[in-house]
Amino acid sequence: MTAPTFDTQASVTKLRSAGIDEPAANSIVEVVSDATSPLVTRDMLTTELSGLRADMYRALWIQGAGIVAVVGGIVGIAEVIG
């Protein structure tokens, strides 16, 4: 998985053809590139979320087993007492 690409040279060319001088076009492209660099792709997000889902599912099973054990212990104590 790679980060989204931003064709800086093509962007500068488009800005230049729209009438923006080269230093301004380069500055605009640099700002946009810096602003979009921390963005992630859908594939990156899906991969991270699938790991999180697996962790949550595992934790849910552990909690469920703990609840069953506690209820079993309470029932066992109740049978001994009563």
PDB file of N, CA and C in Angstrom:
ATOM      1  N   MET A   1       0.839  -1.179   0.000  1.00  0.00           N
ATOM      2  CA  MET A   1       0.000   0.000   0.000  1.00  0.00           C
ATOM      3  C   MET A   1       0.881   1.238   0.000  1.00  0.00           C
ATOM      4  N   THR A   2       0.576   2.094  -0.930  1.00  0.00           N
ATOM      5  CA  THR A   2       1.346   3.323  -1.017  1.00  0.00           C
ATOM      6  C   THR A   2       0.441   4.509  -0.742  1.00  0.00           C
ATOM      7  N   ALA A   3       1.056   5.575  -0.349  1.00  0.00           N
ATOM      8  CA  ALA A   3       0.309   6.806  -0.096  1.00  0.00           C
ATOM      9  C   ALA A   3      -0.152   7.386  -1.427  1.00  0.00           C
ATOM     10  N   PRO A   4      -1.215   8.160  -1.407  1.00  0.00           N
ATOM     11  CA  PRO A   4      -1.685   8.764  -2.646  1.00  0.00           C
ATOM     12  C   PRO A   4      -0.597   9.650  -3.254  1.00  0.00           C
ATOM     13  N   THR A   5      -0.505   9.595  -4.577  1.00  0.00           N
ATOM     14  CA  THR A   5       0.525  10.392  -5.247  1.00  0.00           C
ATOM     15  C   THR A   5      -0.067  11.705  -5.735  1.00  0.00           C
ATOM     16  N   PHE A   6       0.769  12.698  -5.792  1.00  0.00           N
ATOM     17  CA  PHE A   6       0.377  14.023  -6.255  1.00  0.00           C
ATOM     18  C   PHE A   6       1.424  14.442  -7.274  1.00  0.00           C
ATOM     19  N   ASP A   7       1.019  14.541  -8.528  1.00  0.00           N
ATOM     20  CA  ASP A   7       1.949  14.882  -9.606  1.00  0.00           C
ATOM     21  C   ASP A   7       2.228  16.380  -9.558  1.00  0.00           C
ATOM     22  N   THR A   8       3.335  16.729  -8.926  1.00  0.00           N
ATOM     23  CA  THR A   8       3.656  18.144  -8.732  1.00  0.00           C
ATOM     24  C   THR A   8       3.988  18.837 -10.044  1.00  0.00           C
ATOM     25  N   GLN A   9       4.703  18.142 -10.923  1.00  0.00           N
ATOM     26  CA  GLN A   9       5.087  18.777 -12.189  1.00  0.00           C
ATOM     27  C   GLN A   9       3.860  19.067 -13.047  1.00  0.00           C
ATOM     28  N   ALA A  10       2.925  18.129 -13.112  1.00  0.00           N
ATOM     29  CA  ALA A  10       1.707  18.353 -13.891  1.00  0.00           C
ATOM     30  C   ALA A  10       0.887  19.488 -13.287  1.00  0.00           C
ATOM     31  N   SER A  11       0.873  19.574 -11.974  1.00  0.00           N
ATOM     32  CA  SER A  11       0.125  20.648 -11.317  1.00  0.00           C
ATOM     33  C   SER A  11       0.743  22.007 -11.600  1.00  0.00           C
ATOM     34  N   VAL A  12       2.064  22.086 -11.559  1.00  0.00           N
ATOM     35  CA  VAL A  12       2.741  23.345 -11.884  1.00  0.00           C
ATOM     36  C   VAL A  12       2.443  23.731 -13.326  1.00  0.00           C
ATOM     37  N   THR A  13       2.479  22.752 -14.224  1.00  0.00           N
ATOM     38  CA  THR A  13       2.201  23.022 -15.639  1.00  0.00           C
ATOM     39  C   THR A  13       0.780  23.553 -15.818  1.00  0.00           C
ATOM     40  N   LYS A  14      -0.185  22.960 -15.139  1.00  0.00           N
ATOM     41  CA  LYS A  14      -1.576  23.422 -15.245  1.00  0.00           C
ATOM     42  C   LYS A  14      -1.724  24.841 -14.701  1.00  0.00           C
ATOM     43  N   LEU A  15      -1.082  25.110 -13.582  1.00  0.00           N
ATOM     44  CA  LEU A  15      -1.157  26.458 -13.017  1.00  0.00           C
ATOM     45  C   LEU A  15      -0.487  27.474 -13.934  1.00  0.00           C
ATOM     46  N   ARG A  16       0.636  27.091 -14.527  1.00  0.00           N
ATOM     47  CA  ARG A  16       1.336  27.992 -15.452  1.00  0.00           C
ATOM     48  C   ARG A  16       0.472  28.269 -16.678  1.00  0.00           C
ATOM     49  N   SER A  17      -0.220  27.248 -17.189  1.00  0.00           N
ATOM     50  CA  SER A  17      -1.075  27.458 -18.364  1.00  0.00           C
ATOM     51  C   SER A  17      -2.305  28.294 -18.021  1.00  0.00           C
ATOM     52  N   ALA A  18      -2.645  28.373 -16.737  1.00  0.00           N
ATOM     53  CA  ALA A  18      -3.766  29.208 -16.304  1.00  0.00           C
ATOM     54  C   ALA A  18      -3.339  30.648 -16.067  1.00  0.00           C
ATOM     55  N   GLY A  19      -2.042  30.932 -16.264  1.00  0.00           N
ATOM     56  CA  GLY A  19      -1.576  32.303 -16.161  1.00  0.00           C
ATOM     57  C   GLY A  19      -0.873  32.657 -14.863  1.00  0.00           C
ATOM     58  N   ILE A  20      -0.594  31.688 -14.033  1.00  0.00           N
ATOM     59  CA  ILE A  20       0.098  31.955 -12.772  1.00  0.00           C
ATOM     60  C   ILE A  20       1.597  31.850 -13.025  1.00  0.00           C
ATOM     61  N   ASP A  21       2.354  32.802 -12.495  1.00  0.00           N
ATOM     62  CA  ASP A  21       3.805  32.772 -12.726  1.00  0.00           C
ATOM     63  C   ASP A  21       4.443  31.583 -12.000  1.00  0.00           C
ATOM     64  N   GLU A  22       5.630  31.203 -12.439  1.00  0.00           N
ATOM     65  CA  GLU A  22       6.264  29.975 -11.959  1.00  0.00           C
ATOM     66  C   GLU A  22       6.542  29.953 -10.459  1.00  0.00           C
ATOM     67  N   PRO A  23       7.077  31.004  -9.852  1.00  0.00           N
ATOM     68  CA  PRO A  23       7.298  30.943  -8.396  1.00  0.00           C
ATOM     69  C   PRO A  23       5.999  30.745  -7.607  1.00  0.00           C
ATOM     70  N   ALA A  24       4.934  31.427  -8.037  1.00  0.00           N
ATOM     71  CA  ALA A  24       3.645  31.266  -7.349  1.00  0.00           C
ATOM     72  C   ALA A  24       3.096  29.860  -7.563  1.00  0.00           C
ATOM     73  N   ALA A  25       3.221  29.342  -8.775  1.00  0.00           N
ATOM     74  CA  ALA A  25       2.736  27.989  -9.066  1.00  0.00           C
ATOM     75  C   ALA A  25       3.486  26.961  -8.226  1.00  0.00           C
ATOM     76  N   ASN A  26       4.798  27.113  -8.137  1.00  0.00           N
ATOM     77  CA  ASN A  26       5.586  26.192  -7.314  1.00  0.00           C
ATOM     78  C   ASN A  26       5.190  26.275  -5.846  1.00  0.00           C
ATOM     79  N   SER A  27       4.938  27.484  -5.357  1.00  0.00           N
ATOM     80  CA  SER A  27       4.527  27.655  -3.959  1.00  0.00           C
ATOM     81  C   SER A  27       3.168  27.021  -3.702  1.00  0.00           C
ATOM     82  N   ILE A  28       2.240  27.212  -4.616  1.00  0.00           N
ATOM     83  CA  ILE A  28       0.902  26.621  -4.463  1.00  0.00           C
ATOM     84  C   ILE A  28       0.999  25.104  -4.424  1.00  0.00           C
ATOM     85  N   VAL A  29       1.766  24.547  -5.342  1.00  0.00           N
ATOM     86  CA  VAL A  29       1.910  23.091  -5.397  1.00  0.00           C
ATOM     87  C   VAL A  29       2.583  22.569  -4.133  1.00  0.00           C
ATOM     88  N   GLU A  30       3.554  23.279  -3.620  1.00  0.00           N
ATOM     89  CA  GLU A  30       4.230  22.865  -2.392  1.00  0.00           C
ATOM     90  C   GLU A  30       3.266  22.875  -1.209  1.00  0.00           C
ATOM     91  N   VAL A  31       2.431  23.913  -1.122  1.00  0.00           N
ATOM     92  CA  VAL A  31       1.455  23.998  -0.029  1.00  0.00           C
ATOM     93  C   VAL A  31       0.456  22.847  -0.119  1.00  0.00           C
ATOM     94  N   VAL A  32      -0.049  22.578  -1.316  1.00  0.00           N
ATOM     95  CA  VAL A  32      -1.014  21.487  -1.487  1.00  0.00           C
ATOM     96  C   VAL A  32      -0.358  20.146  -1.163  1.00  0.00           C
ATOM     97  N   SER A  33       0.871  19.968  -1.601  1.00  0.00           N
ATOM     98  CA  SER A  33       1.592  18.723  -1.325  1.00  0.00           C
ATOM     99  C   SER A  33       1.801  18.532   0.178  1.00  0.00           C
ATOM    100  N   ASP A  34       2.179  19.586   0.872  1.00  0.00           N
ATOM    101  CA  ASP A  34       2.361  19.503   2.327  1.00  0.00           C
ATOM    102  C   ASP A  34       1.042  19.218   3.041  1.00  0.00           C
ATOM    103  N   ALA A  35      -0.038  19.814   2.544  1.00  0.00           N
ATOM    104  CA  ALA A  35      -1.339  19.644   3.192  1.00  0.00           C
ATOM    105  C   ALA A  35      -1.902  18.244   2.988  1.00  0.00           C
ATOM    106  N   THR A  36      -1.582  17.613   1.868  1.00  0.00           N
ATOM    107  CA  THR A  36      -2.145  16.295   1.583  1.00  0.00           C
ATOM    108  C   THR A  36      -1.230  15.146   1.983  1.00  0.00           C
ATOM    109  N   SER A  37      -0.027  15.427   2.423  1.00  0.00           N
ATOM    110  CA  SER A  37       0.905  14.341   2.753  1.00  0.00           C
ATOM    111  C   SER A  37       0.444  13.455   3.913  1.00  0.00           C
ATOM    112  N   PRO A  38      -0.260  13.972   4.940  1.00  0.00           N
ATOM    113  CA  PRO A  38      -0.667  13.072   6.022  1.00  0.00           C
ATOM    114  C   PRO A  38      -1.930  12.262   5.711  1.00  0.00           C
ATOM    115  N   LEU A  39      -2.518  12.442   4.537  1.00  0.00           N
ATOM    116  CA  LEU A  39      -3.738  11.715   4.202  1.00  0.00           C
ATOM    117  C   LEU A  39      -3.433  10.248   3.942  1.00  0.00           C
ATOM    118  N   VAL A  40      -4.413   9.393   4.192  1.00  0.00           N
ATOM    119  CA  VAL A  40      -4.241   7.957   3.975  1.00  0.00           C
ATOM    120  C   VAL A  40      -5.201   7.487   2.890  1.00  0.00           C
ATOM    121  N   THR A  41      -4.884   6.339   2.314  1.00  0.00           N
ATOM    122  CA  THR A  41      -5.762   5.761   1.310  1.00  0.00           C
ATOM    123  C   THR A  41      -6.827   4.912   1.991  1.00  0.00           C
ATOM    124  N   ARG A  42      -7.824   4.568   1.238  1.00  0.00           N
ATOM    125  CA  ARG A  42      -8.887   3.707   1.748  1.00  0.00           C
ATOM    126  C   ARG A  42      -8.322   2.337   2.135  1.00  0.00           C
ATOM    127  N   ASP A  43      -7.370   1.838   1.340  1.00  0.00           N
ATOM    128  CA  ASP A  43      -6.755   0.542   1.656  1.00  0.00           C
ATOM    129  C   ASP A  43      -5.990   0.589   2.971  1.00  0.00           C
ATOM    130  N   MET A  44      -5.264   1.684   3.214  1.00  0.00           N
ATOM    131  CA  MET A  44      -4.533   1.821   4.478  1.00  0.00           C
ATOM    132  C   MET A  44      -5.498   1.810   5.657  1.00  0.00           C
ATOM    133  N   LEU A  45      -6.583   2.553   5.518  1.00  0.00           N
ATOM    134  CA  LEU A  45      -7.570   2.642   6.588  1.00  0.00           C
ATOM    135  C   LEU A  45      -8.243   1.293   6.824  1.00  0.00           C
ATOM    136  N   THR A  46      -8.584   0.596   5.748  1.00  0.00           N
ATOM    137  CA  THR A  46      -9.220  -0.712   5.865  1.00  0.00           C
ATOM    138  C   THR A  46      -8.312  -1.697   6.586  1.00  0.00           C
ATOM    139  N   THR A  47      -7.031  -1.675   6.260  1.00  0.00           N
ATOM    140  CA  THR A  47      -6.074  -2.571   6.909  1.00  0.00           C
ATOM    141  C   THR A  47      -5.984  -2.289   8.402  1.00  0.00           C
ATOM    142  N   GLU A  48      -5.877  -1.028   8.766  1.00  0.00           N
ATOM    143  CA  GLU A  48      -5.787  -0.670  10.185  1.00  0.00           C
ATOM    144  C   GLU A  48      -7.068  -1.032  10.930  1.00  0.00           C
ATOM    145  N   LEU A  49      -8.221  -0.784  10.312  1.00  0.00           N
ATOM    146  CA  LEU A  49      -9.488  -1.084  10.975  1.00  0.00           C
ATOM    147  C   LEU A  49      -9.708  -2.581  11.126  1.00  0.00           C
ATOM    148  N   SER A  50      -9.227  -3.382  10.174  1.00  0.00           N
ATOM    149  CA  SER A  50      -9.404  -4.830  10.304  1.00  0.00           C
ATOM    150  C   SER A  50      -8.614  -5.361  11.501  1.00  0.00           C
ATOM    151  N   GLY A  51      -7.439  -4.808  11.741  1.00  0.00           N
ATOM    152  CA  GLY A  51      -6.680  -5.193  12.933  1.00  0.00           C
ATOM    153  C   GLY A  51      -7.394  -4.788  14.207  1.00  0.00           C
ATOM    154  N   LEU A  52      -7.984  -3.605  14.197  1.00  0.00           N
ATOM    155  CA  LEU A  52      -8.727  -3.130  15.359  1.00  0.00           C
ATOM    156  C   LEU A  52      -9.949  -4.004  15.614  1.00  0.00           C
ATOM    157  N   ARG A  53     -10.639  -4.392  14.539  1.00  0.00           N
ATOM    158  CA  ARG A  53     -11.802  -5.266  14.692  1.00  0.00           C
ATOM    159  C   ARG A  53     -11.402  -6.605  15.311  1.00  0.00           C
ATOM    160  N   ALA A  54     -10.291  -7.150  14.875  1.00  0.00           N
ATOM    161  CA  ALA A  54      -9.827  -8.429  15.425  1.00  0.00           C
ATOM    162  C   ALA A  54      -9.522  -8.291  16.913  1.00  0.00           C
ATOM    163  N   ASP A  55      -8.880  -7.202  17.294  1.00  0.00           N
ATOM    164  CA  ASP A  55      -8.580  -6.970  18.712  1.00  0.00           C
ATOM    165  C   ASP A  55      -9.857  -6.835  19.534  1.00  0.00           C
ATOM    166  N   MET A  56     -10.835  -6.112  19.003  1.00  0.00           N
ATOM    167  CA  MET A  56     -12.101  -5.929  19.719  1.00  0.00           C
ATOM    168  C   MET A  56     -12.854  -7.253  19.847  1.00  0.00           C
ATOM    169  N   TYR A  57     -12.837  -8.054  18.791  1.00  0.00           N
ATOM    170  CA  TYR A  57     -13.517  -9.347  18.817  1.00  0.00           C
ATOM    171  C   TYR A  57     -12.891 -10.262  19.862  1.00  0.00           C
ATOM    172  N   ARG A  58     -11.566 -10.271  19.917  1.00  0.00           N
ATOM    173  CA  ARG A  58     -10.852 -11.080  20.902  1.00  0.00           C
ATOM    174  C   ARG A  58     -11.187 -10.600  22.322  1.00  0.00           C
ATOM    175  N   ALA A  59     -11.208  -9.296  22.532  1.00  0.00           N
ATOM    176  CA  ALA A  59     -11.533  -8.743  23.850  1.00  0.00           C
ATOM    177  C   ALA A  59     -12.965  -9.086  24.243  1.00  0.00           C
ATOM    178  N   LEU A  60     -13.872  -9.084  23.278  1.00  0.00           N
ATOM    179  CA  LEU A  60     -15.266  -9.430  23.555  1.00  0.00           C
ATOM    180  C   LEU A  60     -15.377 -10.875  24.037  1.00  0.00           C
ATOM    181  N   TRP A  61     -14.658 -11.774  23.398  1.00  0.00           N
ATOM    182  CA  TRP A  61     -14.682 -13.170  23.825  1.00  0.00           C
ATOM    183  C   TRP A  61     -14.087 -13.343  25.217  1.00  0.00           C
ATOM    184  N   ILE A  62     -13.025 -12.637  25.502  1.00  0.00           N
ATOM    185  CA  ILE A  62     -12.407 -12.719  26.834  1.00  0.00           C
ATOM    186  C   ILE A  62     -13.371 -12.198  27.894  1.00  0.00           C
ATOM    187  N   GLN A  63     -14.042 -11.094  27.610  1.00  0.00           N
ATOM    188  CA  GLN A  63     -15.013 -10.548  28.560  1.00  0.00           C
ATOM    189  C   GLN A  63     -16.179 -11.508  28.750  1.00  0.00           C
ATOM    190  N   GLY A  64     -16.642 -12.094  27.658  1.00  0.00           N
ATOM    191  CA  GLY A  64     -17.739 -13.060  27.749  1.00  0.00           C
ATOM    192  C   GLY A  64     -17.363 -14.255  28.600  1.00  0.00           C
ATOM    193  N   ALA A  65     -16.151 -14.756  28.399  1.00  0.00           N
ATOM    194  CA  ALA A  65     -15.686 -15.893  29.206  1.00  0.00           C
ATOM    195  C   ALA A  65     -15.576 -15.501  30.675  1.00  0.00           C
ATOM    196  N   GLY A  66     -15.132 -14.281  30.935  1.00  0.00           N
ATOM    197  CA  GLY A  66     -15.045 -13.800  32.314  1.00  0.00           C
ATOM    198  C   GLY A  66     -16.409 -13.710  32.963  1.00  0.00           C
ATOM    199  N   ILE A  67     -17.384 -13.224  32.233  1.00  0.00           N
ATOM    200  CA  ILE A  67     -18.746 -13.117  32.771  1.00  0.00           C
ATOM    201  C   ILE A  67     -19.299 -14.504  33.077  1.00  0.00           C
ATOM    202  N   VAL A  68     -19.095 -15.442  32.157  1.00  0.00           N
ATOM    203  CA  VAL A  68     -19.569 -16.811  32.388  1.00  0.00           C
ATOM    204  C   VAL A  68     -18.897 -17.403  33.624  1.00  0.00           C
ATOM    205  N   ALA A  69     -17.603 -17.166  33.797  1.00  0.00           N
ATOM    206  CA  ALA A  69     -16.886 -17.690  34.965  1.00  0.00           C
ATOM    207  C   ALA A  69     -17.416 -17.082  36.258  1.00  0.00           C
ATOM    208  N   VAL A  70     -17.663 -15.780  36.253  1.00  0.00           N
ATOM    209  CA  VAL A  70     -18.178 -15.119  37.458  1.00  0.00           C
ATOM    210  C   VAL A  70     -19.570 -15.627  37.789  1.00  0.00           C
ATOM    211  N   VAL A  71     -20.432 -15.737  36.797  1.00  0.00           N
ATOM    212  CA  VAL A  71     -21.791 -16.237  37.045  1.00  0.00           C
ATOM    213  C   VAL A  71     -21.728 -17.683  37.540  1.00  0.00           C
ATOM    214  N   GLY A  72     -20.848 -18.482  36.939  1.00  0.00           N
ATOM    215  CA  GLY A  72     -20.688 -19.864  37.408  1.00  0.00           C
ATOM    216  C   GLY A  72     -20.212 -19.914  38.846  1.00  0.00           C
ATOM    217  N   GLY A  73     -19.285 -19.039  39.209  1.00  0.00           N
ATOM    218  CA  GLY A  73     -18.809 -18.977  40.589  1.00  0.00           C
ATOM    219  C   GLY A  73     -19.903 -18.576  41.549  1.00  0.00           C
ATOM    220  N   ILE A  74     -20.699 -17.599  41.167  1.00  0.00           N
ATOM    221  CA  ILE A  74     -21.805 -17.153  42.029  1.00  0.00           C
ATOM    222  C   ILE A  74     -22.822 -18.272  42.204  1.00  0.00           C
ATOM    223  N   VAL A  75     -23.148 -18.969  41.126  1.00  0.00           N
ATOM    224  CA  VAL A  75     -24.098 -20.084  41.219  1.00  0.00           C
ATOM    225  C   VAL A  75     -23.526 -21.189  42.107  1.00  0.00           C
ATOM    226  N   GLY A  76     -22.238 -21.475  41.961  1.00  0.00           N
ATOM    227  CA  GLY A  76     -21.604 -22.498  42.805  1.00  0.00           C
ATOM    228  C   GLY A  76     -21.639 -22.122  44.271  1.00  0.00           C
ATOM    229  N   ILE A  77     -21.342 -20.874  44.582  1.00  0.00           N
ATOM    230  CA  ILE A  77     -21.387 -20.404  45.973  1.00  0.00           C
ATOM    231  C   ILE A  77     -22.814 -20.455  46.503  1.00  0.00           C
ATOM    232  N   ALA A  78     -23.780 -20.078  45.663  1.00  0.00           N
ATOM    233  CA  ALA A  78     -25.181 -20.100  46.090  1.00  0.00           C
ATOM    234  C   ALA A  78     -25.634 -21.521  46.395  1.00  0.00           C
ATOM    235  N   GLU A  79     -25.157 -22.501  45.625  1.00  0.00           N
ATOM    236  CA  GLU A  79     -25.533 -23.895  45.891  1.00  0.00           C
ATOM    237  C   GLU A  79     -24.914 -24.401  47.194  1.00  0.00           C
ATOM    238  N   VAL A  80     -23.683 -23.979  47.467  1.00  0.00           N
ATOM    239  CA  VAL A  80     -23.020 -24.403  48.702  1.00  0.00           C
ATOM    240  C   VAL A  80     -23.720 -23.786  49.910  1.00  0.00           C
ATOM    241  N   ILE A  81     -24.060 -22.514  49.818  1.00  0.00           N
ATOM    242  CA  ILE A  81     -24.701 -21.813  50.933  1.00  0.00           C
ATOM    243  C   ILE A  81     -26.138 -22.283  51.115  1.00  0.00           C
ATOM    244  N   GLY A  82     -26.841 -22.409  50.011  1.00  0.00           N
ATOM    245  CA  GLY A  82     -28.273 -22.674  50.114  1.00  0.00           C
ATOM    246  C   GLY A  82     -28.585 -24.093  49.994  1.00  0.00           C
TER     247      GLY A  82
END
